[in-house]
DNA sequence: TGCGCATATGTCTTGACAGGCATATGCCTG
DNA sequence: CAGGCATATGCCTGTCAAGACATATGCGCA
């Protein structure tokens, strides 16, 4: 992770952009109308997301179409992995407890 | 998520604390020596982590022992889930591509 | 090539937050 | 109950980033 992925996602507006792009690729203008944020603000957030590798863009005439880049999310998932063990262990314990109660 | 989980994790020091607590429960003093951060700073980060539900503490004499609370990580994982579909799809595509090449 | 649309960038102000330091609180032991 | 240890909290300052606004750039079309 070149730039801090968590810092990038800390901004709610950026997560809303990602939620939008997850459904389908979108032009900047579409994002602006979908999210009701000013155009310069959207462009700046997109730049941050691009620099962090969360999205990439292609040009289509005067428009730029953005789409989600899955790799960064996979990196996030890797960070989460060791903690996942903690809560699955927790769930196992819970399951065993329930099994005990059934008897 | 009552407070913004991503904003909480955006601070590197807090992630270091979690990495430490993931291995084993620790007192505040142990964290201070392990991370080489001032004691007040550690306490403040712990408060943020506590308020966000990432950790909880129990008292042992004058010490407070902190430990990781898995639920918040599970919440994070849920947020990540819809994106996970994106990159597994991506991997599927890659696998199919490799299959094609083998023939 | 000049105009208009879509997007990017620069500047400024303001607010939030982290760290340093001093100090308060809680708890145990002599 | 006094003193000391472990931890929490309050105050202050510097830093950084987000949003508003103005403006620059890129691209297509008449």
Coordinates of C-alpha atoms (C1' of nucleotides) in Angstrom, one line a residue:
Chain A
X1 CA 0.0 0.0 0.0
X2 CA 1.9 3.1 -1.2
X3 CA -0.4 5.7 0.5
X4 CA -2.3 4.9 3.6
X5 CA -5.3 3.0 2.4
X6 CA -7.2 3.6 5.7
X7 CA -6.6 7.3 5.5
X8 CA -8.1 7.3 2.0
X9 CA -11.2 5.4 3.1
X10 CA -11.6 7.5 6.2
X11 CA -13.4 10.1 4.1
X12 CA -17.1 9.2 3.8
X13 CA -17.4 11.0 0.5
X14 CA -14.8 8.7 -1.0
X15 CA -16.5 5.6 0.3
X16 CA -19.7 6.9 -1.3
X17 CA -17.9 7.3 -4.6
X18 CA -16.6 3.7 -4.3
X19 CA -20.1 2.4 -3.5
X20 CA -21.3 4.1 -6.7
X21 CA -18.5 2.7 -8.8
X22 CA -18.9 -0.7 -7.4
X23 CA -22.3 -0.9 -9.1
X24 CA -21.0 0.3 -12.4
X25 CA -18.4 2.5 -14.0
X26 CA -19.3 6.2 -14.0
X27 CA -18.1 9.4 -15.5
X28 CA -17.2 12.3 -13.2
X29 CA -20.4 14.1 -14.1
X30 CA -22.5 11.1 -13.2
X31 CA -20.8 11.0 -9.8
X32 CA -21.4 14.7 -9.2
X33 CA -25.2 14.3 -9.8
X34 CA -25.4 11.0 -7.9
X35 CA -23.7 12.3 -4.8
X36 CA -24.6 16.0 -4.8
X37 CA -21.1 17.2 -4.2
X38 CA -19.4 20.0 -6.1
X39 CA -17.5 18.9 -9.2
X40 CA -14.0 20.1 -8.0
X41 CA -14.5 18.2 -4.8
X42 CA -15.4 15.0 -6.6
X43 CA -12.4 15.4 -8.9
X44 CA -10.1 15.8 -5.9
X45 CA -11.4 12.8 -4.2
X46 CA -11.0 10.8 -7.4
X47 CA -7.4 11.9 -7.6
X48 CA -6.8 10.6 -4.1
X49 CA -8.5 7.3 -4.9
X50 CA -6.5 7.1 -8.1
X51 CA -3.2 7.8 -6.4
X52 CA -4.0 5.1 -3.8
X53 CA -4.9 2.6 -6.5
X54 CA -8.5 2.2 -5.6
X55 CA -9.8 3.3 -9.0
X56 CA -8.5 4.0 -12.5
X57 CA -9.9 6.0 -15.3
X58 CA -10.1 5.8 -19.1
X59 CA -10.9 8.7 -21.4
X60 CA -14.0 8.7 -23.6
X61 CA -14.1 11.9 -25.6
X62 CA -14.2 14.8 -23.0
X63 CA -15.3 12.5 -20.3
X64 CA -13.3 10.3 -17.9
X65 CA -14.8 7.0 -17.0
X66 CA -13.8 5.7 -13.6
X67 CA -13.9 2.2 -12.4
X68 CA -13.0 0.3 -9.2
X69 CA -9.6 -1.4 -9.1
X70 CA -10.0 -4.6 -7.0
X71 CA -6.3 -5.0 -6.0
X72 CA -6.3 -2.5 -3.2
X73 CA -9.3 -4.1 -1.7
X74 CA -7.5 -7.4 -1.7
X75 CA -4.7 -5.7 0.1
X76 CA -7.1 -4.4 2.7
X77 CA -8.5 -7.9 3.1
X78 CA -5.0 -9.2 3.7
X79 CA -4.5 -6.7 6.5
X80 CA -7.8 -7.9 8.0
X81 CA -7.0 -11.6 7.7
X82 CA -5.1 -12.1 11.0
X83 CA -8.0 -10.4 12.8
X84 CA -10.5 -12.6 11.0
X85 CA -9.0 -15.6 12.8
X86 CA -9.9 -13.9 16.0
X87 CA -13.5 -13.5 15.4
X88 CA -14.0 -16.9 13.6
X89 CA -12.4 -18.4 16.7
X90 CA -14.9 -16.4 18.7
X91 CA -17.8 -17.8 16.6
X92 CA -16.5 -21.3 17.0
X93 CA -16.6 -20.8 20.7
X94 CA -20.1 -19.6 20.5
X95 CA -21.1 -22.5 18.4
X96 CA -19.6 -25.0 20.8
X97 CA -21.4 -23.2 23.6
X98 CA -24.7 -23.6 21.8
X99 CA -24.0 -27.2 21.2
X100 CA -23.4 -27.7 24.9
X101 CA -26.7 -26.1 25.7
X102 CA -28.6 -28.4 23.4
X103 CA -27.7 -31.4 25.3
Chain B
X1 CA -20.5 1.4 13.5
X2 CA -21.1 4.3 15.9
X3 CA -17.9 6.2 15.2
X4 CA -16.2 6.0 11.8
X5 CA -14.2 2.8 11.9
X6 CA -12.0 3.8 9.0
X7 CA -11.1 7.1 10.6
X8 CA -10.1 5.2 13.7
X9 CA -7.8 2.9 11.8
X10 CA -6.4 5.8 9.7
X11 CA -3.9 6.5 12.5
X12 CA -0.8 4.2 12.1
X13 CA -0.2 4.3 15.9
X14 CA -3.6 2.8 16.5
X15 CA -3.0 0.0 14.0
X16 CA 0.3 -0.7 15.7
X17 CA -1.5 -1.0 19.0
X18 CA -4.0 -3.4 17.5
X19 CA -1.2 -5.5 16.0
X20 CA 0.3 -5.7 19.4
X21 CA -3.0 -6.7 21.1
X22 CA -3.8 -9.2 18.4
X23 CA -0.9 -11.3 19.6
X24 CA -1.8 -11.1 23.3
X25 CA -3.6 -8.9 25.8
X26 CA -1.4 -6.1 27.2
X27 CA -1.3 -3.5 29.9
X28 CA -0.9 0.1 28.9
X29 CA 2.6 0.1 30.2
X30 CA 3.5 -2.8 28.1
X31 CA 2.2 -1.0 25.0
X32 CA 4.2 2.1 25.9
X33 CA 7.5 0.2 26.0
X34 CA 6.6 -2.0 23.0
X35 CA 5.7 1.0 20.8
X36 CA 8.0 3.7 22.1
X37 CA 5.2 6.2 22.3
X38 CA 4.5 8.5 25.3
X39 CA 2.1 7.1 27.8
X40 CA -0.5 9.9 27.5
X41 CA -0.5 9.4 23.7
X42 CA -1.1 5.6 24.1
X43 CA -3.9 6.2 26.6
X44 CA -5.6 8.6 24.2
X45 CA -5.4 6.2 21.3
X46 CA -6.7 3.5 23.5
X47 CA -9.7 5.7 24.4
X48 CA -10.4 6.2 20.7
X49 CA -10.2 2.5 20.1
X50 CA -12.4 1.7 23.1
X51 CA -15.1 4.2 22.0
X52 CA -15.0 2.7 18.6
X53 CA -15.4 -0.8 20.0
X54 CA -12.1 -2.2 18.7
X55 CA -10.8 -3.0 22.1
X56 CA -12.0 -3.3 25.7
X57 CA -10.2 -3.3 29.0
X58 CA -10.4 -4.9 32.4
X59 CA -8.8 -3.7 35.6
X60 CA -6.1 -5.7 37.3
X61 CA -4.9 -3.8 40.4
X62 CA -3.5 -0.5 39.2
X63 CA -3.2 -1.8 35.7
X64 CA -5.7 -1.9 32.8
X65 CA -5.4 -4.8 30.5
X66 CA -6.6 -4.3 27.0
X67 CA -7.7 -6.8 24.5
X68 CA -9.0 -6.9 21.0
X69 CA -12.8 -6.9 20.4
X70 CA -13.4 -8.9 17.2
X71 CA -16.9 -7.6 16.5
X72 CA -15.7 -4.4 14.9
X73 CA -13.4 -6.2 12.6
X74 CA -16.3 -8.3 11.5
X75 CA -18.2 -5.1 10.7
X76 CA -15.2 -4.0 8.6
X77 CA -15.3 -7.3 6.8
X78 CA -19.0 -6.9 6.0
X79 CA -18.2 -3.5 4.4
X80 CA -15.5 -5.2 2.4
X81 CA -17.7 -8.1 1.3
X82 CA -19.4 -6.6 -1.8
X83 CA -15.9 -5.5 -3.0
X84 CA -14.6 -9.0 -2.4
X85 CA -16.9 -10.2 -5.1
X86 CA -15.2 -7.9 -7.5
X87 CA -11.8 -9.2 -7.0
X88 CA -12.7 -12.9 -6.8
X89 CA -14.6 -12.4 -10.1
X90 CA -11.3 -10.9 -11.4
X91 CA -9.4 -14.0 -10.2
X92 CA -12.0 -16.2 -11.8
X93 CA -11.5 -14.4 -15.1
X94 CA -7.7 -14.9 -14.7
X95 CA -8.1 -18.6 -14.0
X96 CA -10.4 -19.0 -17.0
X97 CA -7.8 -17.2 -19.1
X98 CA -5.1 -19.5 -17.9
X99 CA -7.3 -22.5 -18.7
X100 CA -7.7 -21.2 -22.2
X101 CA -4.0 -20.9 -22.6
X102 CA -3.3 -24.4 -21.6
X103 CA -5.3 -25.8 -24.5
Chain C
dT1 C1' -9.5 28.1 -35.1
dG2 C1' -12.7 29.6 -31.9
dC3 C1' -16.3 28.1 -28.8
dG4 C1' -18.4 25.1 -25.4
dC5 C1' -18.5 21.1 -22.6
dA6 C1' -16.2 17.9 -19.1
dT7 C1' -12.8 17.6 -15.9
dA8 C1' -8.6 19.0 -13.3
dT9 C1' -5.9 22.2 -10.5
dG10 C1' -4.6 26.3 -7.6
dT11 C1' -5.5 29.2 -3.6
dC12 C1' -7.5 30.3 0.6
dT13 C1' -9.9 29.6 4.9
dT14 C1' -11.4 26.8 8.5
dG15 C1' -11.9 22.8 11.4
dA16 C1' -10.3 18.5 13.3
dC17 C1' -6.9 15.9 15.3
dA18 C1' -2.2 14.3 17.1
dG19 C1' 1.5 15.0 20.3
dG20 C1' 4.0 17.3 24.2
dC21 C1' 3.6 18.6 28.7
dA22 C1' 1.5 19.1 33.2
dT23 C1' -1.6 17.2 36.3
dA24 C1' -5.5 14.6 38.1
dT25 C1' -7.4 10.1 39.5
dG26 C1' -7.5 5.3 41.1
dC27 C1' -5.4 1.7 43.7
dC28 C1' -2.1 -0.8 46.4
dT29 C1' 1.3 -1.2 50.2
dG30 C1' 3.8 0.0 54.2
Chain D
dC1 C1' -3.5 7.5 55.6
dA2 C1' 0.7 8.7 53.2
dG3 C1' 3.4 7.8 49.4
dG4 C1' 4.1 5.8 45.0
dC5 C1' 2.9 3.5 40.9
dA6 C1' -0.2 3.0 36.7
dT7 C1' -3.3 5.3 33.9
dA8 C1' -6.4 9.0 32.4
dT9 C1' -7.4 13.8 31.3
dG10 C1' -6.8 18.8 30.2
dC11 C1' -4.6 22.5 27.8
dC12 C1' -1.9 24.3 24.1
dT13 C1' 0.1 24.3 19.7
dG14 C1' 1.3 22.9 15.0
dT15 C1' -0.1 20.4 11.1
dC16 C1' -2.9 18.7 7.6
dA17 C1' -6.8 18.0 4.8
dA18 C1' -11.6 19.2 3.2
dG19 C1' -14.6 22.4 0.9
dA20 C1' -15.7 26.8 -1.6
dC21 C1' -14.5 29.4 -5.3
dA22 C1' -12.1 30.8 -9.4
dT23 C1' -9.6 29.3 -13.2
dA24 C1' -6.9 26.4 -16.2
dT25 C1' -6.6 22.3 -19.4
dG26 C1' -8.2 18.9 -22.7
dC27 C1' -11.2 17.6 -26.3
dG28 C1' -14.7 17.8 -30.0
dC29 C1' -17.5 20.3 -33.1
dA30 C1' -19.1 24.2 -36.0

